[in-house]
Coordinates of C-alpha atoms in Angstrom, one line a residue:
Chain A
A26 CA 111.2 71.7 134.8
Q27 CA 114.7 70.2 134.8
S28 CA 117.7 70.7 132.6
V29 CA 121.2 69.7 131.9
T30 CA 124.2 71.5 130.8
Q31 CA 127.3 69.9 129.4
L32 CA 130.3 72.2 129.3
G33 CA 132.5 71.5 126.3
S34 CA 130.9 70.1 123.2
H35 CA 134.3 68.6 122.2
V36 CA 137.1 67.3 124.5
S37 CA 140.4 65.9 123.4
V38 CA 142.8 63.8 125.6
S39 CA 145.8 61.7 125.0
E40 CA 145.6 57.9 125.5
G41 CA 146.3 57.2 129.1
A42 CA 145.3 60.6 130.4
L43 CA 142.5 61.6 132.7
V44 CA 139.0 61.9 131.2
L45 CA 136.8 64.6 132.7
L46 CA 133.4 65.3 131.1
R47 CA 131.3 68.0 132.8
C48 CA 127.6 68.0 133.6
N49 CA 125.6 70.5 135.6
Y50 CA 121.9 70.0 136.2
S51 CA 118.9 72.1 137.3
S52 CA 116.0 70.6 139.1
S53 CA 113.5 71.8 141.8
V54 CA 113.3 68.3 143.2
P55 CA 115.9 65.6 143.9
P56 CA 117.2 64.3 140.5
Y57 CA 118.1 61.0 139.2
L58 CA 121.2 61.4 137.0
F59 CA 122.5 59.2 134.2
W60 CA 125.5 59.2 131.8
Y61 CA 125.0 57.5 128.4
V62 CA 127.6 56.8 125.6
Q63 CA 126.8 56.8 121.9
Y64 CA 129.0 55.2 119.3
P65 CA 128.7 56.2 115.7
N66 CA 125.4 54.9 114.2
Q67 CA 124.3 53.3 117.3
G68 CA 121.8 54.0 120.1
L69 CA 122.7 55.1 123.7
Q70 CA 124.3 52.7 126.2
L71 CA 124.0 53.3 129.9
L72 CA 127.4 54.1 131.5
L73 CA 126.2 54.7 135.2
K74 CA 123.4 56.2 137.1
Y75 CA 122.9 58.0 140.4
T76 CA 119.5 57.5 142.2
T77 CA 120.0 57.6 146.0
G78 CA 122.7 56.6 148.5
A79 CA 126.4 56.8 147.7
T80 CA 127.4 59.9 145.8
L81 CA 130.3 58.3 144.0
V82 CA 129.0 56.0 141.4
K83 CA 131.0 53.5 139.4
G84 CA 130.0 52.3 136.0
I85 CA 131.1 50.2 133.1
N86 CA 134.4 50.5 131.3
G87 CA 136.2 52.2 134.2
F88 CA 134.1 55.3 134.3
E89 CA 132.7 56.9 137.5
A90 CA 130.8 60.0 138.4
E91 CA 130.3 62.0 141.6
F92 CA 126.9 63.6 142.5
K93 CA 127.6 66.9 144.2
K94 CA 124.4 68.5 145.3
S95 CA 126.0 71.8 146.5
E96 CA 127.5 72.3 143.0
T97 CA 124.5 70.7 141.1
S98 CA 127.2 68.7 139.2
F99 CA 127.5 65.1 138.1
H100 CA 130.9 65.1 136.3
L101 CA 132.0 61.8 134.5
T102 CA 135.6 60.7 135.0
K103 CA 138.0 57.9 133.9
P104 CA 141.6 57.8 135.3
S105 CA 143.2 56.6 132.0
A106 CA 141.6 57.1 128.5
H107 CA 141.6 54.4 126.0
M108 CA 141.2 54.7 122.2
S109 CA 138.0 52.8 122.5
D110 CA 136.5 55.5 124.7
A111 CA 136.2 57.8 121.7
A112 CA 132.4 58.4 121.4
E113 CA 129.8 61.0 122.3
Y114 CA 128.7 61.2 125.9
F115 CA 125.3 62.4 127.2
C116 CA 124.4 63.4 130.7
A117 CA 120.6 63.1 131.4
V118 CA 118.3 63.7 134.3
S119 CA 114.9 62.5 135.5
V120 CA 112.8 63.2 138.5
T121 CA 110.3 61.4 140.8
G122 CA 106.8 61.8 139.2
G123 CA 108.3 62.4 135.8
G124 CA 107.6 59.0 134.6
N125 CA 111.3 58.3 134.0
K126 CA 111.3 60.8 131.0
L127 CA 114.8 61.7 130.4
T128 CA 116.1 65.3 129.8
F129 CA 119.4 65.2 128.0
G130 CA 122.3 67.6 127.7
T131 CA 123.7 68.5 124.2
G132 CA 126.5 66.0 124.5
T133 CA 130.3 66.0 124.7
Q134 CA 132.4 64.4 121.8
L135 CA 135.4 62.7 123.3
K136 CA 138.4 62.4 121.1
V137 CA 141.3 60.2 122.2
E138 CA 144.7 60.8 120.7
L139 CA 147.8 58.6 120.6
Chain B
D8 CA 118.0 38.3 126.0
A9 CA 116.9 40.5 123.1
G10 CA 117.4 44.2 123.5
V11 CA 115.4 47.1 122.1
T12 CA 115.0 46.6 118.3
Q13 CA 113.8 49.2 115.9
S14 CA 112.8 49.1 112.2
P15 CA 113.7 50.2 109.7
T16 CA 117.3 51.4 110.3
H17 CA 117.2 54.0 107.5
L18 CA 114.4 55.7 105.7
I19 CA 114.2 58.4 103.1
K20 CA 110.9 60.3 102.5
T21 CA 110.0 63.5 100.8
R22 CA 108.2 66.5 102.3
G23 CA 104.5 66.0 103.0
Q24 CA 104.6 62.2 103.2
Q25 CA 103.8 60.2 106.2
V26 CA 106.1 57.7 108.0
T27 CA 105.7 54.9 110.5
L28 CA 108.6 53.7 112.7
R29 CA 108.5 50.6 114.8
C30 CA 110.0 49.4 118.1
S31 CA 110.1 46.2 120.1
P32 CA 110.9 46.8 123.8
K33 CA 113.5 44.7 125.7
S34 CA 112.2 41.5 127.0
G35 CA 110.3 42.1 130.3
H36 CA 109.8 45.8 129.7
D37 CA 106.3 47.4 129.5
T38 CA 107.0 51.1 128.9
V39 CA 108.2 52.6 125.6
S40 CA 109.5 56.2 125.0
W41 CA 110.4 57.8 121.8
Y42 CA 113.1 60.4 121.4
Q43 CA 114.2 62.6 118.4
Q44 CA 117.9 63.2 118.1
A45 CA 118.7 65.9 115.5
L46 CA 122.3 66.0 114.2
G47 CA 124.8 67.3 116.8
Q48 CA 122.1 67.5 119.5
G49 CA 120.9 65.4 122.5
P50 CA 117.8 63.3 122.3
Q51 CA 114.5 65.2 122.8
F52 CA 111.7 63.5 124.5
I53 CA 108.6 63.0 122.1
F54 CA 106.2 60.8 124.2
Q55 CA 105.9 57.8 126.3
Y56 CA 103.5 54.8 126.2
Y57 CA 102.3 52.6 129.0
E58 CA 99.5 50.2 129.0
E59 CA 98.6 51.1 125.5
E60 CA 98.1 54.8 126.3
E61 CA 100.2 57.9 125.8
R62 CA 101.2 59.0 129.3
Q63 CA 103.5 61.9 128.7
R64 CA 104.3 64.1 125.8
G65 CA 107.1 66.4 125.0
N66 CA 106.9 69.7 123.0
F67 CA 106.1 68.1 119.7
P68 CA 103.2 68.9 117.4
D69 CA 100.1 66.7 116.8
R70 CA 101.8 65.5 113.6
F71 CA 103.6 63.1 115.8
S72 CA 101.5 60.3 117.1
G73 CA 102.1 56.8 118.4
H74 CA 100.6 53.6 119.5
Q75 CA 101.4 50.7 121.8
F76 CA 100.2 47.3 121.2
P77 CA 99.2 44.6 123.8
N78 CA 102.6 42.9 123.3
Y79 CA 104.2 46.3 124.5
S80 CA 105.7 47.0 121.0
S81 CA 105.1 50.5 119.7
E82 CA 104.9 52.7 116.6
L83 CA 105.8 56.3 115.9
N84 CA 103.9 57.9 113.1
V85 CA 104.8 61.3 111.7
N86 CA 102.4 63.0 109.2
A87 CA 103.1 65.9 106.7
L88 CA 106.8 65.5 107.0
L89 CA 109.0 68.6 107.0
L90 CA 112.7 69.0 106.3
G91 CA 113.2 69.6 110.0
D92 CA 111.9 66.2 110.8
S93 CA 115.2 64.7 109.5
A94 CA 116.8 63.1 112.5
L95 CA 117.6 59.8 114.4
Y96 CA 114.5 58.5 116.1
L97 CA 115.4 56.5 119.2
C98 CA 113.0 54.1 121.0
A99 CA 113.7 53.4 124.7
S100 CA 112.1 50.9 127.0
S101 CA 111.9 50.5 130.7
L102 CA 109.9 48.6 133.4
G103 CA 107.1 50.5 135.1
M104 CA 106.3 54.0 134.0
G105 CA 106.4 55.4 137.4
N106 CA 110.0 54.3 138.2
S107 CA 112.0 57.4 137.4
N108 CA 115.2 55.9 138.8
Q109 CA 115.1 53.0 136.4
P110 CA 117.4 53.5 133.4
Q111 CA 116.0 53.4 129.9
H112 CA 117.4 50.9 127.4
F113 CA 117.8 52.3 123.8
G114 CA 117.6 50.8 120.5
D115 CA 120.0 51.7 117.7
G116 CA 117.4 54.1 116.1
T117 CA 115.9 54.8 112.8
R118 CA 117.6 57.4 110.6
L119 CA 115.0 59.4 108.8
S120 CA 116.0 61.7 106.0
I121 CA 113.6 64.0 104.4
L122 CA 114.3 65.3 100.9

């Protein structure tokens, strides 16, 4: 079975500062990895995904993530935080043969301060 | 292009009652999955429907059941409600059950509160 660990349930950054949200996964087969964002009282919106190929993945709103197999990590970054980035972020994994069932981490609440 | 729509948005029930939640998938999608998101937690997979059959199931009791209709829409039914069933229930759709690399598109969820 696969799992996801998100280090840091709450992260606070200043506007304009680097955003780094950590995600580590566990999977016995090659994973597919996703980052979703959830704004208050809304569903999940896909930020980016890694399936195969290039390990540096660019997503919407200036976010990107790098798949590092040796570190079993898929950390999410953004060079410069904006107030509108304040939300909850979820890392998720699926695997081939898993019928695209997603296994989520517990989430990281991002706060952006002036 | 209509996304995933869920109804109702909010629901209040008492213990022991039964509830039905509804979901219409994104246009062109044929697979529907349901997730439960408790407060402060990540979504937990309940089950997945494809071709009107339950194809995968997470670690949820039989009180949780579902259905998929020929138009791909889906229902989630929960019987004998417990306080612990209070959560946001999310519906997600995708194209093709076997395509694990395809992202799922989520609705805004139904907030279920049990008194």
